[in-house]
């Protein structure tokens, strides 16, 4: 059983708990376990989240990037062993945590084997960044920003016309080519943050579409033999126009060994996968991108070229 981990970072008051609250209240059929780090003796965040989920574990009175490292790893081990096991684990850091240190802790080989860190998102309070321009020079704030696969802007509803451009310029100045999205009241597409276990698909509960959700998803499957070399060449063409790609594939170069491919922003990996693609498929792939920038027809045409004649 492999349980992906989502790490949520951001400065104090950026809106991390609101985001986690929304994910727990709208899990899209996933069992989500949350690990919340409160830097204090009272676990306020865990209390706020208790109304939407009983799967919240609090790590309090310390920071998981330093004094609570051992507690975090022990907690993850315990959460993974739950029956039933969660489909995903969300770690909400305290506002004073440095994600770089936490990421290093999560690279523990024993943990990473069963709970791999899949995505890091950093929330940025757009209003605060404009009101406190010195924040952009803060070493911790910059480390939180640089660790992110995606940057989520909060409080954008408090901006005046033209101010968002200034906020984005400040972020890009420290993190060029950052993937930046606005988040209102914590609402963000769950598939952007963590992907469903492709080896065990399930029906999703209905939900109203989010008005601010500028994403599109494309799925691709195949029952034909596939070439790994061709796949890698095609991915180099597709990846720059997508935000996330994840799938399980069987390639002729590695008979009988399913391969898990994952791409988040500009980072892609290939690794051995325990489960086979379902229903006799040789590939089951999900691609997510911005609406208007991801073309299902073009993706299908390119991926058909990886089929071995």
Tab-separated table of C-alpha atoms in Angstrom:
chain	number	residue	atom	x	y	z
A	1	UNK	CA	0.000	0.000	0.000
A	2	UNK	CA	1.466	3.357	-1.083
A	3	UNK	CA	-0.063	6.531	0.378
A	4	UNK	CA	1.003	9.805	-1.284
A	5	UNK	CA	1.800	12.823	0.879
A	6	UNK	CA	0.828	16.436	0.190
A	7	UNK	CA	2.835	19.055	2.085
A	8	UNK	CA	1.071	22.383	2.648
A	9	UNK	CA	3.358	25.279	3.571
A	10	UNK	CA	2.983	29.016	3.934
A	11	UNK	CA	3.605	31.948	6.208
A	12	UNK	CA	1.522	32.606	9.290
A	13	UNK	CA	-2.063	33.464	8.358
A	14	UNK	CA	-1.702	32.565	4.692
A	15	UNK	CA	-4.787	30.311	4.737
A	16	UNK	CA	-3.356	26.810	5.085
A	17	UNK	CA	-6.033	25.575	7.491
A	18	UNK	CA	-8.818	26.920	5.277
A	19	UNK	CA	-7.346	24.971	2.365
A	20	UNK	CA	-7.087	21.799	4.433
A	21	UNK	CA	-10.605	22.305	5.746
A	22	UNK	CA	-11.896	22.447	2.184
A	23	UNK	CA	-10.002	19.319	1.174
A	24	UNK	CA	-11.368	17.370	4.122
A	25	UNK	CA	-14.915	18.611	3.501
A	26	UNK	CA	-14.693	17.873	-0.245
A	27	UNK	CA	-12.467	14.779	-0.511
A	28	UNK	CA	-13.866	13.610	-3.878
A	29	UNK	CA	-14.166	10.048	-2.602
A	30	UNK	CA	-10.697	9.905	-1.064
A	31	UNK	CA	-9.941	8.957	2.530
A	32	UNK	CA	-7.705	11.832	3.578
A	33	UNK	CA	-5.671	11.797	6.775
A	34	UNK	CA	-4.366	15.142	8.004
A	35	UNK	CA	-1.312	15.823	10.142
A	36	UNK	CA	-1.418	19.338	11.565
A	37	UNK	CA	1.543	21.103	13.151
A	38	UNK	CA	0.580	23.830	15.632
A	39	UNK	CA	3.500	25.780	17.035
A	40	UNK	CA	2.072	26.031	20.523
A	41	UNK	CA	0.539	24.039	23.325
A	42	UNK	CA	-3.036	24.450	22.008
A	43	UNK	CA	-3.843	22.665	18.762
A	44	UNK	CA	-6.091	25.344	17.264
A	45	UNK	CA	-5.828	24.100	13.686
A	46	UNK	CA	-6.764	20.549	14.640
A	47	UNK	CA	-9.784	21.852	16.545
A	48	UNK	CA	-10.906	23.859	13.523
A	49	UNK	CA	-10.590	20.774	11.341
A	50	UNK	CA	-12.319	18.414	13.742
A	51	UNK	CA	-15.741	19.369	12.429
A	52	UNK	CA	-15.020	17.994	8.959
A	53	UNK	CA	-12.879	14.947	9.692
A	54	UNK	CA	-11.973	12.567	12.511
A	55	UNK	CA	-8.723	11.679	10.725
A	56	UNK	CA	-6.780	14.679	12.011
A	57	UNK	CA	-3.593	14.129	14.012
A	58	UNK	CA	-2.055	17.093	15.812
A	59	UNK	CA	1.650	17.661	16.360
A	60	UNK	CA	1.797	20.592	18.756
A	61	UNK	CA	4.163	22.630	20.892
A	62	UNK	CA	7.002	22.474	18.425
A	63	UNK	CA	7.955	22.723	14.779
A	64	UNK	CA	8.175	19.659	12.531
A	65	UNK	CA	11.149	21.118	10.674
A	66	UNK	CA	13.240	20.875	13.849
A	67	UNK	CA	12.090	19.704	17.315
A	68	UNK	CA	9.280	17.397	16.148
A	69	UNK	CA	11.063	15.515	13.360
A	70	UNK	CA	10.825	12.171	15.152
A	71	UNK	CA	7.170	12.763	16.058
A	72	UNK	CA	6.319	13.410	12.408
A	73	UNK	CA	7.896	10.191	11.160
A	74	UNK	CA	6.308	8.145	13.945
A	75	UNK	CA	2.935	9.738	13.224
A	76	UNK	CA	3.161	8.946	9.514
A	77	UNK	CA	4.036	5.342	10.309
A	78	UNK	CA	0.969	5.110	12.550
A	79	UNK	CA	-1.373	6.761	10.031
A	80	UNK	CA	-0.294	4.445	7.223
A	81	UNK	CA	-1.149	1.410	9.363
A	82	UNK	CA	-4.760	2.495	9.882
A	83	UNK	CA	-7.529	0.123	8.781
A	84	UNK	CA	-8.748	1.167	6.329
A	85	UNK	CA	-5.616	2.958	5.190
A	86	UNK	CA	-5.975	6.520	3.905
A	87	UNK	CA	-5.757	7.284	0.194
A	88	UNK	CA	-3.669	10.384	0.891
A	89	UNK	CA	-1.997	12.197	3.771
A	90	UNK	CA	-1.943	15.988	4.010
A	91	UNK	CA	0.672	17.577	6.257
A	92	UNK	CA	-0.104	21.160	7.236
A	93	UNK	CA	3.037	22.851	8.500
A	94	UNK	CA	3.140	25.682	10.998
A	95	UNK	CA	3.691	29.154	9.596
A	96	UNK	CA	7.234	29.173	10.896
A	97	UNK	CA	8.256	25.847	9.359
A	98	UNK	CA	10.878	25.636	6.642
A	99	UNK	CA	9.614	23.138	4.014
A	100	UNK	CA	13.174	22.397	2.922
A	101	UNK	CA	13.901	20.799	6.278
A	102	UNK	CA	10.624	18.883	6.321
A	103	UNK	CA	11.225	17.595	2.801
A	104	UNK	CA	14.576	16.237	3.884
A	105	UNK	CA	12.874	14.477	6.824
A	106	UNK	CA	10.291	12.952	4.493
A	107	UNK	CA	13.091	11.505	2.376
A	108	UNK	CA	13.615	8.935	5.158
A	109	UNK	CA	13.867	5.717	3.075
A	110	UNK	CA	11.485	3.755	5.295
A	111	UNK	CA	8.776	6.432	5.111
A	112	UNK	CA	9.291	7.335	1.453
A	113	UNK	CA	8.824	3.709	0.404
A	114	UNK	CA	5.210	3.687	1.612
A	115	UNK	CA	4.374	7.412	1.905
A	116	UNK	CA	6.191	9.258	-0.894
A	117	UNK	CA	6.058	13.036	-0.890
A	118	UNK	CA	4.078	13.791	-4.034
A	119	UNK	CA	3.400	17.543	-4.000
A	120	UNK	CA	4.467	20.650	-2.096
A	121	UNK	CA	2.204	23.699	-2.221
A	122	UNK	CA	2.926	27.063	-0.634
A	123	UNK	CA	0.181	29.538	0.144
A	124	UNK	CA	0.951	33.250	-0.198
A	125	UNK	CA	-1.240	35.969	1.305
A	126	UNK	CA	-1.436	38.388	-1.620
A	127	UNK	CA	-2.761	41.287	0.450
A	128	UNK	CA	-0.076	40.918	3.091
A	129	UNK	CA	2.681	40.727	0.513
A	130	UNK	CA	1.653	44.134	-0.822
A	131	UNK	CA	1.107	45.662	2.608
A	132	UNK	CA	4.427	44.312	3.921
A	133	UNK	CA	6.859	44.386	0.975
A	134	UNK	CA	9.738	43.482	3.300
A	135	UNK	CA	8.149	40.038	3.617
A	136	UNK	CA	9.518	39.156	0.171
A	137	UNK	CA	13.034	39.478	1.596
A	138	UNK	CA	12.377	37.245	4.604
A	139	UNK	CA	14.595	34.151	4.453
A	140	UNK	CA	11.873	31.786	5.727
A	141	UNK	CA	9.227	33.191	3.377
A	142	UNK	CA	11.603	32.766	0.443
A	143	UNK	CA	12.435	29.191	1.448
A	144	UNK	CA	8.721	28.361	1.664
A	145	UNK	CA	8.205	29.828	-1.785
A	146	UNK	CA	11.144	28.080	-3.413
A	147	UNK	CA	10.101	24.664	-2.080
A	148	UNK	CA	6.728	24.810	-3.814
A	149	UNK	CA	5.607	22.825	-6.836
A	150	UNK	CA	2.614	25.186	-6.963
A	151	UNK	CA	2.054	28.612	-5.394
A	152	UNK	CA	-1.501	29.281	-4.222
A	153	UNK	CA	-2.463	32.954	-3.830
A	154	UNK	CA	-4.971	33.740	-1.082
A	155	UNK	CA	-6.805	36.986	-0.191
A	156	UNK	CA	-6.886	38.005	-3.844
A	157	UNK	CA	-10.450	39.204	-3.292
A	158	UNK	CA	-8.910	42.009	-1.186
A	159	UNK	CA	-6.774	43.333	-4.040
A	160	UNK	CA	-7.436	46.440	-6.071
A	161	UNK	CA	-7.338	46.311	-9.899
A	162	UNK	CA	-3.769	45.862	-11.080
A	163	UNK	CA	-2.406	44.768	-7.709
A	164	UNK	CA	-2.354	41.081	-8.536
A	165	UNK	CA	0.181	41.762	-11.282
A	166	UNK	CA	2.489	43.295	-8.676
A	167	UNK	CA	2.063	40.266	-6.410
A	168	UNK	CA	2.849	37.850	-9.223
A	169	UNK	CA	5.911	39.884	-10.199
A	170	UNK	CA	7.226	39.672	-6.619
A	171	UNK	CA	6.791	35.895	-6.607
A	172	UNK	CA	8.293	35.323	-10.039
A	173	UNK	CA	11.225	37.512	-9.076
A	174	UNK	CA	12.176	34.938	-6.461
A	175	UNK	CA	10.806	31.829	-8.189
A	176	UNK	CA	10.920	32.199	-11.983
A	177	UNK	CA	8.347	30.217	-13.979
A	178	UNK	CA	6.295	29.574	-10.854
A	179	UNK	CA	2.889	27.934	-11.399
A	180	UNK	CA	0.574	30.363	-9.582
A	181	UNK	CA	-3.151	29.906	-8.876
A	182	UNK	CA	-5.707	31.982	-7.006
A	183	UNK	CA	-7.520	30.254	-4.158
A	184	UNK	CA	-10.716	31.716	-2.734
A	185	UNK	CA	-11.955	30.344	0.603
A	186	UNK	CA	-9.608	27.374	0.309
A	187	UNK	CA	-11.304	26.021	-2.824
A	188	UNK	CA	-8.810	24.286	-5.101
A	189	UNK	CA	-9.123	21.323	-7.440
A	190	UNK	CA	-8.084	18.219	-5.430
A	191	UNK	CA	-6.664	16.528	-8.545
A	192	UNK	CA	-4.129	19.345	-8.809
A	193	UNK	CA	-2.806	18.518	-5.348
A	194	UNK	CA	-2.842	14.733	-5.332
A	195	UNK	CA	-3.841	12.128	-7.872
A	196	UNK	CA	-6.142	9.206	-7.295
A	197	UNK	CA	-4.644	5.706	-7.036
A	198	UNK	CA	-4.871	4.755	-10.703
A	199	UNK	CA	-4.720	1.079	-9.867
A	200	UNK	CA	-7.988	1.220	-7.933
A	201	UNK	CA	-10.430	3.610	-9.628
A	202	UNK	CA	-13.779	4.335	-7.961
A	203	UNK	CA	-16.898	6.322	-8.654
A	204	UNK	CA	-16.686	9.869	-7.346
A	205	UNK	CA	-19.527	11.620	-5.512
A	206	UNK	CA	-21.130	14.443	-7.422
A	207	UNK	CA	-20.011	17.970	-6.649
A	208	UNK	CA	-20.697	21.402	-8.019
A	209	UNK	CA	-17.926	22.696	-10.281
A	210	UNK	CA	-15.819	25.499	-8.813
A	211	UNK	CA	-16.223	28.798	-10.619
A	212	UNK	CA	-12.536	29.575	-10.143
A	213	UNK	CA	-11.237	26.178	-11.258
A	214	UNK	CA	-9.208	26.870	-14.432
A	215	UNK	CA	-8.126	23.263	-14.980
A	216	UNK	CA	-8.832	20.541	-17.484
A	217	UNK	CA	-8.060	16.830	-17.195
A	218	UNK	CA	-7.335	14.349	-19.987
A	219	UNK	CA	-7.211	10.563	-19.532
A	220	UNK	CA	-5.497	8.155	-21.905
A	221	UNK	CA	-5.562	4.362	-21.906
A	222	UNK	CA	-4.160	1.660	-24.131
A	223	UNK	CA	-4.176	-2.116	-24.485
A	224	UNK	CA	-1.348	-2.192	-27.052
A	225	UNK	CA	2.391	-2.796	-26.454
A	226	UNK	CA	4.186	0.459	-25.568
A	227	UNK	CA	7.723	1.798	-26.063
A	228	UNK	CA	9.442	3.469	-23.113
A	229	UNK	CA	11.860	5.366	-25.378
A	230	UNK	CA	8.999	6.790	-27.426
A	231	UNK	CA	7.064	7.610	-24.269
A	232	UNK	CA	9.960	9.638	-22.860
A	233	UNK	CA	10.249	11.557	-26.139
A	234	UNK	CA	6.522	12.343	-26.148
A	235	UNK	CA	6.512	13.403	-22.498
A	236	UNK	CA	9.231	15.952	-23.263
A	237	UNK	CA	6.776	17.554	-25.680
A	238	UNK	CA	3.704	17.319	-23.447
A	239	UNK	CA	5.087	18.134	-19.987
A	240	UNK	CA	5.716	21.878	-20.531
A	241	UNK	CA	2.004	22.368	-21.228
A	242	UNK	CA	0.718	20.355	-18.270
A	243	UNK	CA	0.708	20.811	-14.504
A	244	UNK	CA	0.502	17.177	-13.471
A	245	UNK	CA	0.803	13.812	-15.173
A	246	UNK	CA	0.416	10.479	-13.422
A	247	UNK	CA	-0.079	6.982	-14.688
A	248	UNK	CA	0.792	3.299	-14.608
A	249	UNK	CA	2.206	1.789	-17.777
A	250	UNK	CA	3.689	-1.467	-19.102
A	251	UNK	CA	6.569	-1.079	-21.578
A	252	UNK	CA	8.052	-3.669	-23.904
A	253	UNK	CA	11.530	-2.812	-22.555
A	254	UNK	CA	10.453	-4.030	-19.090
A	255	UNK	CA	8.063	-6.964	-19.629
A	256	UNK	CA	5.889	-7.804	-16.637
A	257	UNK	CA	7.048	-4.764	-14.624
A	258	UNK	CA	4.458	-1.975	-14.322
A	259	UNK	CA	5.992	1.509	-14.233
A	260	UNK	CA	4.577	4.470	-12.303
A	261	UNK	CA	5.161	7.799	-14.048
A	262	UNK	CA	4.614	11.064	-12.216
A	263	UNK	CA	5.158	14.651	-13.260
A	264	UNK	CA	4.502	17.655	-11.044
A	265	UNK	CA	5.185	21.039	-12.629
A	266	UNK	CA	8.617	20.530	-14.246
A	267	UNK	CA	9.651	17.472	-12.199
A	268	UNK	CA	9.063	13.969	-13.566
A	269	UNK	CA	9.932	10.497	-12.278
A	270	UNK	CA	9.712	6.864	-13.380
A	271	UNK	CA	9.601	4.124	-10.754
A	272	UNK	CA	8.556	0.496	-10.367
A	273	UNK	CA	4.876	0.238	-9.486
A	274	UNK	CA	3.345	-2.570	-7.399
A	275	UNK	CA	-0.115	-2.550	-9.040
A	276	UNK	CA	-0.779	-3.411	-12.658
A	277	UNK	CA	-2.987	-1.196	-14.821
A	278	UNK	CA	-6.574	-2.487	-14.411
A	279	UNK	CA	-8.678	-4.451	-16.885
A	280	UNK	CA	-5.819	-5.715	-19.004
A	281	UNK	CA	-4.635	-2.238	-19.942
A	282	UNK	CA	-1.031	-1.449	-20.740
A	283	UNK	CA	-1.503	2.202	-19.820
A	284	UNK	CA	-3.746	4.379	-17.725
A	285	UNK	CA	-2.624	8.000	-17.748
A	286	UNK	CA	-4.118	11.205	-16.343
A	287	UNK	CA	-2.929	14.641	-17.466
A	288	UNK	CA	-4.001	17.926	-15.873
A	289	UNK	CA	-3.394	21.423	-17.213
A	290	UNK	CA	-4.860	24.874	-17.490
A	291	UNK	CA	-8.011	25.181	-19.538
A	292	UNK	CA	-7.101	26.254	-23.051
A	293	UNK	CA	-3.524	25.018	-22.722
A	294	UNK	CA	-4.165	21.267	-22.747
A	295	UNK	CA	-5.624	19.709	-25.911
A	296	UNK	CA	-7.100	16.219	-25.622
A	297	UNK	CA	-6.873	15.575	-29.364
A	298	UNK	CA	-3.229	16.553	-29.600
A	299	UNK	CA	-2.330	14.535	-26.505
A	300	UNK	CA	-4.059	11.449	-27.910
A	301	UNK	CA	-2.260	11.871	-31.233
A	302	UNK	CA	1.130	12.161	-29.556
A	303	UNK	CA	0.558	9.268	-27.169
A	304	UNK	CA	-0.598	6.989	-29.973
A	305	UNK	CA	2.951	7.237	-31.335
A	306	UNK	CA	4.293	5.298	-28.329
A	307	UNK	CA	2.374	2.184	-29.425
A	308	UNK	CA	4.676	-0.516	-30.779
A	309	UNK	CA	3.499	-1.766	-34.181
